[in-house]
mmCIF file with all atom_site columns, C-alpha atoms in Angstrom:
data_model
loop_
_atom_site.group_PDB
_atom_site.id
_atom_site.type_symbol
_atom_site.label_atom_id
_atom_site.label_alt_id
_atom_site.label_comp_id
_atom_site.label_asym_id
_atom_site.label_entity_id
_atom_site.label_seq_id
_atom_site.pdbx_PDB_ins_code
_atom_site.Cartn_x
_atom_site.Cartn_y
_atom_site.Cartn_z
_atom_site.occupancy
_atom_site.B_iso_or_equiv
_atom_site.pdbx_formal_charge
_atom_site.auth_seq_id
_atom_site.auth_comp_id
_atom_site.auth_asym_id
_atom_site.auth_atom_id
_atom_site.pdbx_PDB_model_num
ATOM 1   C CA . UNK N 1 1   ? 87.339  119.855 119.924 1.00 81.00 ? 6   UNK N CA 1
ATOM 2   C CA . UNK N 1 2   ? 90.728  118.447 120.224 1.00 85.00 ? 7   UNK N CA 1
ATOM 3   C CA . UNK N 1 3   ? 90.955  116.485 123.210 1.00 91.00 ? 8   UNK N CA 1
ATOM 4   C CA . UNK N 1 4   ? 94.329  115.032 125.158 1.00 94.00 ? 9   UNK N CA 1
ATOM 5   C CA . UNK N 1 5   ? 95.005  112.288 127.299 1.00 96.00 ? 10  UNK N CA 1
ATOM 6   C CA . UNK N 1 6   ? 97.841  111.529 129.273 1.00 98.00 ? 11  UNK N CA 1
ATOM 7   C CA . UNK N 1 7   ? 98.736  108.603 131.307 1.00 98.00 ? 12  UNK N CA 1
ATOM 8   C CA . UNK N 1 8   ? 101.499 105.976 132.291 1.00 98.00 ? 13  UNK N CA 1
ATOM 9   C CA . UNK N 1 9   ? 102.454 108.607 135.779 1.00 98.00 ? 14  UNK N CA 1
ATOM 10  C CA . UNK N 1 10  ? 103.003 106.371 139.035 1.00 98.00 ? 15  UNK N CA 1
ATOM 11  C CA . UNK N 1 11  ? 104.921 105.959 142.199 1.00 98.00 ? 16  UNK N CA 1
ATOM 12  C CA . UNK N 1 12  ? 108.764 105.095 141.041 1.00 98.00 ? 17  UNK N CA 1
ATOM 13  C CA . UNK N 1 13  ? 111.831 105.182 143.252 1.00 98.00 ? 18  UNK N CA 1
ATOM 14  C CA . UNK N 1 14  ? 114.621 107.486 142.673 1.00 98.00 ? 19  UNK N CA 1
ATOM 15  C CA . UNK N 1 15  ? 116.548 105.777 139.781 1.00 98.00 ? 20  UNK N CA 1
ATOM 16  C CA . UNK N 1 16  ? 113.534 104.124 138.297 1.00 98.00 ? 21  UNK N CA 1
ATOM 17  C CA . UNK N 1 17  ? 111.545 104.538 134.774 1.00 98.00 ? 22  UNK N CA 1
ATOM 18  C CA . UNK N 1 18  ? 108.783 105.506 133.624 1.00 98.00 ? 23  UNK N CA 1
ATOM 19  C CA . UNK N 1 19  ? 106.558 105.957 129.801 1.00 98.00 ? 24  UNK N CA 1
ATOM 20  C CA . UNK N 1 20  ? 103.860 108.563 129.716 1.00 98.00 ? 25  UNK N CA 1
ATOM 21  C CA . UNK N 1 21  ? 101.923 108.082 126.995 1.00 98.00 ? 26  UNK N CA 1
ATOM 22  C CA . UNK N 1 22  ? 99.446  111.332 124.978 1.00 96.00 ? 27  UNK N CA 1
ATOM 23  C CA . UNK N 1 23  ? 97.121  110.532 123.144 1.00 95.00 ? 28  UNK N CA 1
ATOM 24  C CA . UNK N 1 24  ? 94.979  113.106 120.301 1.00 93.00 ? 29  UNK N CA 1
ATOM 25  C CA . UNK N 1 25  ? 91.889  113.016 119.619 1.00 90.00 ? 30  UNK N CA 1
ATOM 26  C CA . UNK N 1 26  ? 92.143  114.347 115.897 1.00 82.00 ? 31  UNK N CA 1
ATOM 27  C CA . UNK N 1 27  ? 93.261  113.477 112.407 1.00 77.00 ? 32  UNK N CA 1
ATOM 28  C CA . UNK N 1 28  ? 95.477  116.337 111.682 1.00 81.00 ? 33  UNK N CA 1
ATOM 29  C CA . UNK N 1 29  ? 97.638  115.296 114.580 1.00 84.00 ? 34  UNK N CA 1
ATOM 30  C CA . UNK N 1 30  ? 101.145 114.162 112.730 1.00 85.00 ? 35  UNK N CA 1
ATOM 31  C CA . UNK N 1 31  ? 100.549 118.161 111.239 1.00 88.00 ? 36  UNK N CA 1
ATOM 32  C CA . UNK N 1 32  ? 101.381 119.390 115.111 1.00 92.00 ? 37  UNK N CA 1
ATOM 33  C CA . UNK N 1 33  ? 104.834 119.600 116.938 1.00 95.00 ? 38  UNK N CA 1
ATOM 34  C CA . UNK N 1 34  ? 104.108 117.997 120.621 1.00 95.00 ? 39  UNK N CA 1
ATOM 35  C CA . UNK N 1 35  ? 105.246 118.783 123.735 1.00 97.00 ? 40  UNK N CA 1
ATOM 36  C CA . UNK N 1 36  ? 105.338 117.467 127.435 1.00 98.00 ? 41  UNK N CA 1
ATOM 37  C CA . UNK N 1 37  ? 105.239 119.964 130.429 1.00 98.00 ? 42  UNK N CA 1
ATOM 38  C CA . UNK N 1 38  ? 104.770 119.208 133.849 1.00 98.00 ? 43  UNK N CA 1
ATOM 39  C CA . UNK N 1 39  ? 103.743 121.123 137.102 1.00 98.00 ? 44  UNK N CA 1
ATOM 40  C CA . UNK N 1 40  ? 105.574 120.670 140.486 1.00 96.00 ? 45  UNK N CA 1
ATOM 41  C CA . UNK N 1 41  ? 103.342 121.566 143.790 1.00 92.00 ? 46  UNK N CA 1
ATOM 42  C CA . UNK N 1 42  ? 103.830 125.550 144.157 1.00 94.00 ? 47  UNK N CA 1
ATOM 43  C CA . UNK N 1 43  ? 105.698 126.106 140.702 1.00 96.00 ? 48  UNK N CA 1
ATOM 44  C CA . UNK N 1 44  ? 104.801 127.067 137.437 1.00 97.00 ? 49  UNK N CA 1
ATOM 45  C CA . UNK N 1 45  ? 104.133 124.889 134.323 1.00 97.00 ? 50  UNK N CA 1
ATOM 46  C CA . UNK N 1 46  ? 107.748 124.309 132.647 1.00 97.00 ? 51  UNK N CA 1
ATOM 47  C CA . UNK N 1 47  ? 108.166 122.968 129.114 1.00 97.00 ? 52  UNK N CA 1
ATOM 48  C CA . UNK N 1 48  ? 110.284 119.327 129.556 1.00 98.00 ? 53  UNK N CA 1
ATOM 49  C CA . UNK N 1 49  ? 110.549 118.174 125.524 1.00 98.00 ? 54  UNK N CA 1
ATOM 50  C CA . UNK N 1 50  ? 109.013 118.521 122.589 1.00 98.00 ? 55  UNK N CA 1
ATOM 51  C CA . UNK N 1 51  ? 108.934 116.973 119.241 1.00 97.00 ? 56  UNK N CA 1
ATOM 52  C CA . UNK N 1 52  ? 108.607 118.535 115.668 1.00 96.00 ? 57  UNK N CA 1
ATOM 53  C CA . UNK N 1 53  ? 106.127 116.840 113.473 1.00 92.00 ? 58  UNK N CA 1
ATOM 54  C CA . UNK N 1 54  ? 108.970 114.873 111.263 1.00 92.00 ? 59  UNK N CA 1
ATOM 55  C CA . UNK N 1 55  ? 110.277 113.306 114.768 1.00 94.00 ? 60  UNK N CA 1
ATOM 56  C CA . UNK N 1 56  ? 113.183 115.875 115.743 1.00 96.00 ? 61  UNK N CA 1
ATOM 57  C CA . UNK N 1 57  ? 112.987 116.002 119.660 1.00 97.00 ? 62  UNK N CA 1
ATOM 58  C CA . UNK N 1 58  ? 114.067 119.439 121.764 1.00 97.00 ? 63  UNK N CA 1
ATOM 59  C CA . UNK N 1 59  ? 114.589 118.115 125.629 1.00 98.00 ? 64  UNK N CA 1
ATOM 60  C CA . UNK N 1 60  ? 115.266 120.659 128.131 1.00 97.00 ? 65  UNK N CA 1
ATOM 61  C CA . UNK N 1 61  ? 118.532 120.859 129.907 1.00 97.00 ? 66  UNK N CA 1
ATOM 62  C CA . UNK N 1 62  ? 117.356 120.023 133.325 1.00 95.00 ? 67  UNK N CA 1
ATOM 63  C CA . UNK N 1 63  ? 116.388 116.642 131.741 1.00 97.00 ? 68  UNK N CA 1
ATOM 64  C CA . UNK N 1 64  ? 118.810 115.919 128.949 1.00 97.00 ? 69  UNK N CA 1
ATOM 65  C CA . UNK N 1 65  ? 120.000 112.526 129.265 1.00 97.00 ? 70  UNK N CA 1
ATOM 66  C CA . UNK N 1 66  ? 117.338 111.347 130.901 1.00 98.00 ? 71  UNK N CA 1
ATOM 67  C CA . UNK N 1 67  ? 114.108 111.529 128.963 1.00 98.00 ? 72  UNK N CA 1
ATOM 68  C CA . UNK N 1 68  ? 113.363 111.013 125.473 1.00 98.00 ? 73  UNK N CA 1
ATOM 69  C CA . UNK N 1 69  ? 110.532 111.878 123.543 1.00 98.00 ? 74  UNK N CA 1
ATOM 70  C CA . UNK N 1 70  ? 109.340 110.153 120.581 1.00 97.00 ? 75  UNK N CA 1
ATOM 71  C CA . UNK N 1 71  ? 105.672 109.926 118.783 1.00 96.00 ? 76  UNK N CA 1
ATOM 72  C CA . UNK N 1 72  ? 104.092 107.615 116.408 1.00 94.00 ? 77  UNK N CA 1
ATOM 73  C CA . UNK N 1 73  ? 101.378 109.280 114.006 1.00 92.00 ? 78  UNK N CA 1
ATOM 74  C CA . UNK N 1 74  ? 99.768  106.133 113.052 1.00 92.00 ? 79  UNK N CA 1
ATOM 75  C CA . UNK N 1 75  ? 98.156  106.191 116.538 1.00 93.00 ? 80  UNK N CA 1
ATOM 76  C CA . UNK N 1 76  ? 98.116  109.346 117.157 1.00 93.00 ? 81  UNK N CA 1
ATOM 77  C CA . UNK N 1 77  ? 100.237 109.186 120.343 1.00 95.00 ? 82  UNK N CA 1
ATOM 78  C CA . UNK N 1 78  ? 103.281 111.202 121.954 1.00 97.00 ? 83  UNK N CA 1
ATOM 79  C CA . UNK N 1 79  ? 105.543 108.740 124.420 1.00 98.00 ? 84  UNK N CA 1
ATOM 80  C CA . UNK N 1 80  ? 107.336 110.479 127.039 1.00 98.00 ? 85  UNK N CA 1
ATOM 81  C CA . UNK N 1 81  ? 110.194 107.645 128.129 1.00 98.00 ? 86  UNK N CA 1
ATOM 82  C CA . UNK N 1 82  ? 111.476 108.750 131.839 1.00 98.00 ? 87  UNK N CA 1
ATOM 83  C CA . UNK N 1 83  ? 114.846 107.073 132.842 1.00 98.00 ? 88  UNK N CA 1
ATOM 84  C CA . UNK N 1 84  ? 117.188 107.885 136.177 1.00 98.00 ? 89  UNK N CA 1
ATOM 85  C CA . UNK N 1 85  ? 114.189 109.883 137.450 1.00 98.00 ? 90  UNK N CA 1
ATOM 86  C CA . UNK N 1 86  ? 115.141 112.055 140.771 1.00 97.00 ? 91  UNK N CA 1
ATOM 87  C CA . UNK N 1 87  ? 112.472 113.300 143.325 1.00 97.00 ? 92  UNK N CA 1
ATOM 88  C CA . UNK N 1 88  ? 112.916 116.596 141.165 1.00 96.00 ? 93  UNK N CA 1
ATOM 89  C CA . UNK N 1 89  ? 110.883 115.142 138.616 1.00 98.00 ? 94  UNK N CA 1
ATOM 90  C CA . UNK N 1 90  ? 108.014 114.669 140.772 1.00 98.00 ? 95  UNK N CA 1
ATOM 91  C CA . UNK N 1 91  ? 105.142 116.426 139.352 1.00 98.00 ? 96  UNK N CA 1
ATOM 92  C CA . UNK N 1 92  ? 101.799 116.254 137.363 1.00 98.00 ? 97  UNK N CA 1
ATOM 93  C CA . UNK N 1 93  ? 102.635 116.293 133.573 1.00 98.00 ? 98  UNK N CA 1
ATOM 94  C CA . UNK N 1 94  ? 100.665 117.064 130.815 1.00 98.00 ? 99  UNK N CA 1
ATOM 95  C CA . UNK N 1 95  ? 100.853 117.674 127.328 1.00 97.00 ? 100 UNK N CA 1
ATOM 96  C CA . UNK N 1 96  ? 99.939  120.680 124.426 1.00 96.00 ? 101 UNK N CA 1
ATOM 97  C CA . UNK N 1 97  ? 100.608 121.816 121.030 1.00 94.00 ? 102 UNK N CA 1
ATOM 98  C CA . UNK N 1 98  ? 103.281 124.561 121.776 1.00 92.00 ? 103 UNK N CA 1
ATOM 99  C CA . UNK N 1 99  ? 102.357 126.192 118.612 1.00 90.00 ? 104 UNK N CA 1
ATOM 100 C CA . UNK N 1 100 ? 98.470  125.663 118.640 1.00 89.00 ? 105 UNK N CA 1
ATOM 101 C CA . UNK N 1 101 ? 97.241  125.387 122.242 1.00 90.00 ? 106 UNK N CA 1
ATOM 102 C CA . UNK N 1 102 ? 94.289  123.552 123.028 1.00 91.00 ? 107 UNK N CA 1
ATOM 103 C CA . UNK N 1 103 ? 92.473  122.954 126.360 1.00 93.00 ? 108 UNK N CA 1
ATOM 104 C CA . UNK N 1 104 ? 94.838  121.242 129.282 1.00 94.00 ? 109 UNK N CA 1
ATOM 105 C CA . UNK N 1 105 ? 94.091  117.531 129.790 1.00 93.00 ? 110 UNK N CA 1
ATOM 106 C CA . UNK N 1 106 ? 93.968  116.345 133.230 1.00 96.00 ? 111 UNK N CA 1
ATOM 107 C CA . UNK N 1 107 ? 97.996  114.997 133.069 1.00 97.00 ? 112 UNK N CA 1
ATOM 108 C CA . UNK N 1 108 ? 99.262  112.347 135.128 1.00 98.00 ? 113 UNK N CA 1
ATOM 109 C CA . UNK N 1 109 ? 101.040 112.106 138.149 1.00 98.00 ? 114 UNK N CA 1
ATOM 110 C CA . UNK N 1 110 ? 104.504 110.864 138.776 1.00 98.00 ? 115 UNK N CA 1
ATOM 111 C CA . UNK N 1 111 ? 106.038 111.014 142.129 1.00 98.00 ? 116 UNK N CA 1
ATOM 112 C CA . UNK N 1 112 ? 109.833 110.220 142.992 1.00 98.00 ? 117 UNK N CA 1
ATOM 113 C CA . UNK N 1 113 ? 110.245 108.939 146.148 1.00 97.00 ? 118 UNK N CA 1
ATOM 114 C CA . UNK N 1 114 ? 112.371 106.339 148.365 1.00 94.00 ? 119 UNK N CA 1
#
Protein backbone atom coordinates (compact mmCIF):
# COMPACT_ATOMS: atom_id res chain seq x y z
CA UNK A 1 0.00 0.00 0.00
CA UNK A 2 1.22 3.28 -1.15
CA UNK A 3 2.17 5.27 1.67
CA UNK A 4 2.92 9.35 1.88
CA UNK A 5 4.87 11.44 3.98
CA UNK A 6 4.96 14.96 4.32
CA UNK A 7 7.11 17.21 6.27
CA UNK A 8 9.29 20.49 6.31
CA UNK A 9 5.70 22.59 7.98
CA UNK A 10 6.83 25.03 10.92
CA UNK A 11 6.23 28.30 12.61
CA UNK A 12 7.38 31.15 9.89
CA UNK A 13 6.59 34.85 10.08
CA UNK A 14 4.55 36.56 7.56
CA UNK A 15 7.05 37.07 4.65
CA UNK A 16 9.11 34.04 5.43
CA UNK A 17 9.81 30.54 3.49
CA UNK A 18 9.27 27.45 3.74
CA UNK A 19 10.03 23.59 1.66
CA UNK A 20 7.60 20.81 2.32
CA UNK A 21 8.91 17.90 1.23
CA UNK A 22 6.46 14.25 0.04
CA UNK A 23 7.80 11.49 -0.04
CA UNK A 24 6.25 7.84 -1.91
CA UNK A 25 6.57 4.88 -0.84
CA UNK A 26 6.44 3.04 -4.35
CA UNK A 27 8.33 2.42 -7.54
CA UNK A 28 5.82 3.48 -10.03
CA UNK A 29 5.90 6.93 -8.52
CA UNK A 30 7.52 9.21 -11.55
CA UNK A 31 4.18 7.30 -13.49
CA UNK A 32 1.81 9.71 -11.09
CA UNK A 33 1.02 13.52 -11.45
CA UNK A 34 1.42 14.98 -7.66
CA UNK A 35 -0.29 17.36 -5.92
CA UNK A 36 -0.18 19.47 -2.61
CA UNK A 37 -3.48 20.45 -0.77
CA UNK A 38 -3.81 21.86 2.46
CA UNK A 39 -6.62 22.26 5.14
CA UNK A 40 -7.25 25.56 7.06
CA UNK A 41 -9.10 25.13 10.68
CA UNK A 42 -13.00 25.07 9.70
CA UNK A 43 -12.49 24.87 5.77
CA UNK A 44 -12.39 22.34 3.33
CA UNK A 45 -9.35 20.60 1.70
CA UNK A 46 -8.31 22.96 -1.39
CA UNK A 47 -5.95 21.80 -4.14
CA UNK A 48 -2.64 24.44 -3.93
CA UNK A 49 -0.31 22.87 -7.06
CA UNK A 50 0.28 20.06 -8.74
CA UNK A 51 2.78 18.60 -11.02
CA UNK A 52 2.40 16.30 -14.17
CA UNK A 53 4.70 13.38 -14.23
CA UNK A 54 7.23 15.05 -17.00
CA UNK A 55 7.64 18.15 -14.41
CA UNK A 56 4.87 20.69 -15.80
CA UNK A 57 3.54 22.43 -12.54
CA UNK A 58 -0.38 23.82 -12.27
CA UNK A 59 -0.32 26.38 -9.05
CA UNK A 60 -3.51 27.77 -8.03
CA UNK A 61 -4.27 31.40 -8.33
CA UNK A 62 -4.52 32.22 -4.72
CA UNK A 63 -0.81 31.17 -4.63
CA UNK A 64 0.72 31.99 -7.97
CA UNK A 65 3.84 33.73 -7.46
CA UNK A 66 4.48 32.45 -4.44
CA UNK A 67 4.93 28.71 -4.38
CA UNK A 68 6.50 26.44 -6.71
CA UNK A 69 6.29 22.93 -7.03
CA UNK A 70 8.85 20.74 -8.38
CA UNK A 71 9.65 16.76 -7.88
CA UNK A 72 12.59 14.62 -8.39
CA UNK A 73 11.77 10.84 -9.37
CA UNK A 74 15.07 9.52 -8.50
CA UNK A 75 13.96 9.85 -4.84
CA UNK A 76 10.77 9.60 -5.13
CA UNK A 77 9.92 13.00 -3.59
CA UNK A 78 7.48 16.06 -4.38
CA UNK A 79 9.05 19.62 -2.91
CA UNK A 80 6.57 22.15 -2.16
CA UNK A 81 8.91 25.60 -2.02
CA UNK A 82 6.71 28.34 0.05
CA UNK A 83 7.97 31.99 -0.45
CA UNK A 84 6.15 35.49 0.84
CA UNK A 85 3.88 33.23 2.91
CA UNK A 86 0.79 35.31 4.56
CA UNK A 87 -1.16 34.08 7.70
CA UNK A 88 -3.64 32.85 4.86
CA UNK A 89 -1.45 30.10 4.22
CA UNK A 90 -1.64 28.79 7.58
CA UNK A 91 -2.86 25.34 7.47
CA UNK A 92 -2.05 21.54 7.63
CA UNK A 93 -0.93 20.38 4.09
CA UNK A 94 -0.80 17.21 2.67
CA UNK A 95 -0.31 15.55 -0.42
CA UNK A 96 -2.27 12.85 -3.09
CA UNK A 97 -2.31 11.56 -6.50
CA UNK A 98 -5.17 13.75 -7.99
CA UNK A 99 -5.74 11.14 -10.51
CA UNK A 100 -5.22 7.92 -8.33
CA UNK A 101 -6.05 8.68 -4.69
CA UNK A 102 -4.53 6.85 -2.04
CA UNK A 103 -4.97 7.04 1.77
CA UNK A 104 -4.26 10.78 3.37
CA UNK A 105 -0.88 11.01 5.13
CA UNK A 106 -0.81 12.80 8.30
CA UNK A 107 0.49 16.38 6.43
CA UNK A 108 2.37 18.92 8.13
CA UNK A 109 1.66 21.96 9.73
CA UNK A 110 2.62 25.44 8.77
CA UNK A 111 1.43 28.38 10.66
CA UNK A 112 1.89 32.18 9.60
CA UNK A 113 2.14 34.29 12.29
CA UNK A 114 3.91 37.63 13.66
Amino acid sequence: QVQLVESGGGVVQPGGSLRLTCAASERSFNIYRMAWYRQAPGKQREHVASISSSGSPTIADSVQGRFTISRDNAKNTVYLQMNSLKPEDTAVYYCNRPKAMVSWGQGTQVTVSS
